[in-house]
Tab-separated table of C-alpha atoms in Angstrom:
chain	number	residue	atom	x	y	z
A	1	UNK	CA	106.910	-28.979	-159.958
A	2	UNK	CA	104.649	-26.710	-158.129
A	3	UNK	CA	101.771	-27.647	-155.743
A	4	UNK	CA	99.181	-25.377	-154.114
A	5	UNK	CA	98.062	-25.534	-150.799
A	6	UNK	CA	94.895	-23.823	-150.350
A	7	UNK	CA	93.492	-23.873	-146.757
A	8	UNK	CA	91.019	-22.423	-144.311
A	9	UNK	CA	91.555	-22.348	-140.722
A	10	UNK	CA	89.933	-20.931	-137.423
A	11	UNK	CA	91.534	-22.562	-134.265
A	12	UNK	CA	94.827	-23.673	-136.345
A	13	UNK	CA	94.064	-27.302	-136.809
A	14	UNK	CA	93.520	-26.985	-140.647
A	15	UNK	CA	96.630	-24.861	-140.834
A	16	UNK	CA	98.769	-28.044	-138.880
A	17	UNK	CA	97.065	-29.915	-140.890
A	18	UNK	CA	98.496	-27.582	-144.226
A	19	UNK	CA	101.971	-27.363	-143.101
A	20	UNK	CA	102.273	-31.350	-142.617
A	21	UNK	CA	101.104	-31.532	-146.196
A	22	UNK	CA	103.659	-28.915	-147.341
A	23	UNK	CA	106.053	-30.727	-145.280
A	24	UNK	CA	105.231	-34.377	-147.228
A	25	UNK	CA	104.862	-32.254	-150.968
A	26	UNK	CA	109.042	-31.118	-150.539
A	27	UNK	CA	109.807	-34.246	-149.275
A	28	UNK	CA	108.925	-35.200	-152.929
A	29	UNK	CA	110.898	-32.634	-154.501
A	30	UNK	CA	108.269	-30.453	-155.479
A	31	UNK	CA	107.694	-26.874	-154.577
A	32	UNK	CA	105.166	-26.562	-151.840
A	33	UNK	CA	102.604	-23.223	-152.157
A	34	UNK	CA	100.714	-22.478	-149.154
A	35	UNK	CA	98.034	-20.249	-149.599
A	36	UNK	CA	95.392	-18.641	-146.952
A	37	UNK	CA	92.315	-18.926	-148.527
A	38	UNK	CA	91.824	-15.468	-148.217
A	39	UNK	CA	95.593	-14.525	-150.040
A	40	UNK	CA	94.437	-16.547	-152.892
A	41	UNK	CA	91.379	-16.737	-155.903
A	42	UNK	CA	90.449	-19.911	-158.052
A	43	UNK	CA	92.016	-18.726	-160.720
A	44	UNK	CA	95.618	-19.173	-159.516
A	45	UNK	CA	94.819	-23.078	-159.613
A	46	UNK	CA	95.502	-23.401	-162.811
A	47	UNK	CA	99.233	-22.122	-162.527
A	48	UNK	CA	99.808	-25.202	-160.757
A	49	UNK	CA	101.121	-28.967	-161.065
A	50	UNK	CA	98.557	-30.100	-158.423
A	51	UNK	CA	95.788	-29.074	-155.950
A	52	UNK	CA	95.001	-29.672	-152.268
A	53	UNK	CA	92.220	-27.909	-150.553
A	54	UNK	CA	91.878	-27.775	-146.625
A	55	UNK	CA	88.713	-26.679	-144.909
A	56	UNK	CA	87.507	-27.443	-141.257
A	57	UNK	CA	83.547	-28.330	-141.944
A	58	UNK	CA	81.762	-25.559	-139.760
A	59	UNK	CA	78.068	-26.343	-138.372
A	60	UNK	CA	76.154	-28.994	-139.812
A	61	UNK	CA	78.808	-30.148	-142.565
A	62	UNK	CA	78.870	-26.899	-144.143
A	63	UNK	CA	81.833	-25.007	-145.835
A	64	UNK	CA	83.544	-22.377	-143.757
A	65	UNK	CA	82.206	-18.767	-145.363
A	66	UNK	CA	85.675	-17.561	-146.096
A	67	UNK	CA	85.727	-20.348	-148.464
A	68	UNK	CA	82.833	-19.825	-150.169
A	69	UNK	CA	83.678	-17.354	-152.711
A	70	UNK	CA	86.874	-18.731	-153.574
A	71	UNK	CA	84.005	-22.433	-154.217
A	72	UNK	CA	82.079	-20.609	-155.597
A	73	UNK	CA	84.869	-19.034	-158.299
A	74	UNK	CA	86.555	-22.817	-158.979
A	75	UNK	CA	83.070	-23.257	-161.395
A	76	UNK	CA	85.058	-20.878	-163.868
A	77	UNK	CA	88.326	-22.860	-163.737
A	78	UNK	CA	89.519	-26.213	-166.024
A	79	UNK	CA	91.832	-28.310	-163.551
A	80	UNK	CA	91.313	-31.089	-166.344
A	81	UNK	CA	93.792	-33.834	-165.354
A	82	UNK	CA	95.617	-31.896	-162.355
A	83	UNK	CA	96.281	-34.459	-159.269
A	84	UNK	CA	94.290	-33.178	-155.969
A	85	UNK	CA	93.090	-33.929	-152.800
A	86	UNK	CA	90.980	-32.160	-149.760
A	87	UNK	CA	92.069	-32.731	-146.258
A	88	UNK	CA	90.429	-30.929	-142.992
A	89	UNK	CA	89.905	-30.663	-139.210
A	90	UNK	CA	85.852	-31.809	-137.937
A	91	UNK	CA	84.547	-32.493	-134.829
A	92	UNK	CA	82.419	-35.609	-134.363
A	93	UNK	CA	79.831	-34.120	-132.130
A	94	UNK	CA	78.270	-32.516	-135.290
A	95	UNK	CA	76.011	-34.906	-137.219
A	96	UNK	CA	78.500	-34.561	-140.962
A	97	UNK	CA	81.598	-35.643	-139.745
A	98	UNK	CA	84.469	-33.814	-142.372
A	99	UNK	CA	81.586	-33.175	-144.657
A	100	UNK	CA	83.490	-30.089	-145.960
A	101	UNK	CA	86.409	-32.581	-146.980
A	102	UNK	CA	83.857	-34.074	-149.665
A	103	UNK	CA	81.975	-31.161	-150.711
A	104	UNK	CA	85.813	-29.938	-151.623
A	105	UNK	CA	86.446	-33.282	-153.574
A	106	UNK	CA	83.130	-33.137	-155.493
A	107	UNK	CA	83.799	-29.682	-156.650
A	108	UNK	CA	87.833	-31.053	-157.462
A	109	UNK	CA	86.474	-33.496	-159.569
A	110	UNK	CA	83.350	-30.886	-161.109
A	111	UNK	CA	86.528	-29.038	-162.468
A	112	UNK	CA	88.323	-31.930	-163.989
A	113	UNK	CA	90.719	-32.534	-161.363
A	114	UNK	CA	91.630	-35.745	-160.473
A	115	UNK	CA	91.426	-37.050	-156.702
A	116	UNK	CA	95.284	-38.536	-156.683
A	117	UNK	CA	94.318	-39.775	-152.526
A	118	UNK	CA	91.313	-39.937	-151.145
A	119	UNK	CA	90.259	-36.944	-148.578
A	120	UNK	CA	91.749	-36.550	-144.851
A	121	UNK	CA	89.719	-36.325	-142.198
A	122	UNK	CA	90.727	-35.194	-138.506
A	123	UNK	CA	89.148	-34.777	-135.361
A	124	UNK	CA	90.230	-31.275	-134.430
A	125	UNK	CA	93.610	-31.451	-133.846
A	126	UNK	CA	96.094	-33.618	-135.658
A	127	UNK	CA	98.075	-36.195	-133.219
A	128	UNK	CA	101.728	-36.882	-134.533
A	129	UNK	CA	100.354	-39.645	-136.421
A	130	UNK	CA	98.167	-38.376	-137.925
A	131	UNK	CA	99.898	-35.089	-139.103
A	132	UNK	CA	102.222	-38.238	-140.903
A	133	UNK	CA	98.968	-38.724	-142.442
A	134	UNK	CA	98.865	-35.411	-143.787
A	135	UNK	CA	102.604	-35.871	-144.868
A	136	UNK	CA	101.859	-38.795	-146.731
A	137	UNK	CA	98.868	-36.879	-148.678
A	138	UNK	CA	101.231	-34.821	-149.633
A	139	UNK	CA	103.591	-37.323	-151.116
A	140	UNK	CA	100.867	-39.194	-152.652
A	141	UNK	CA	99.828	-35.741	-154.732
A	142	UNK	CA	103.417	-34.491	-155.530
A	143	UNK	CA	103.970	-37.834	-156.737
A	144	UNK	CA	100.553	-37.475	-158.894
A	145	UNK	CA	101.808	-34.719	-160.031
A	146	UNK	CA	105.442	-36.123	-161.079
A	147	UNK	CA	104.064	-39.291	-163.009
A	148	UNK	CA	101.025	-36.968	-164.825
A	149	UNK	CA	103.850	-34.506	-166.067
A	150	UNK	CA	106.741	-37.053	-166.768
């Protein structure tokens, strides 16, 4: 059982936020892929049990541009069925709070995915707790991904 994690990070909280969810995705058993969204291209998705995307929302709720291309690629990919989930840093002083988080879900589900949790959302840096949140994401997909292959 392999599961991709596919993140973009400027100040690090994203990439906490990644390795938490790697952390939770072993502690299922399953092999956990973390992946610079740079080091990566949509089209490695599909060589994967499951999916989870990780993007801190830049400016007014938009996608950070080192993930556009690799957004912009997933329209050419058929995750039919494959568990996923987004997670990211945001910062509530901008009017979309984690509005990257959903834009990352709605193109999930535009490729067939399925959303196995519903997206994780932290203001800029993840406290203890809630980098257990981000562990638990993790468990919740693996496990997605477990029950959808077994």
């Amino acid at each position: 059982m392999k599961v991709i994690v596919v993140f973009a990070s400027m100040t690090g909280n994203t990439e906490e936020m990644a390795d938490a969810v790697a952390e939770g995705i072993r502690g299922q058993g399953a092999e956990a892929v973390l992946k610079d969204v740079f080091d990566t291209n949509a089209s490695e998705l599909t060589d994967y049990d499951a999916i989870l995307l990780g993007a801190y929302t830049w400016g007014d709720g938009d996608l950070p541009d080192e993930f556009l291309d690799f957004y912009d690629e997933m329209d050419d990919v058929d995750l039919s069925g494959k568990p996923s989930a987004a997670f990211g840093s945001a910062d509530s002083s901008y009017p979309e709070f984690g509005k990257a988080v959903n834009l990352l879900e709605e193109k999930l589900l535009s490729c067939g995915a399925v959303l196995a949790a519903e997206g994780l959302k932290v203001e800029l840096n993840p406290s203890e707790q809630e980098k257990e949140a981000c562990r638990e994401l993790g468990r919740r997909v693996a496990a997605a991904a477990v029950s959808v292959s077994g």
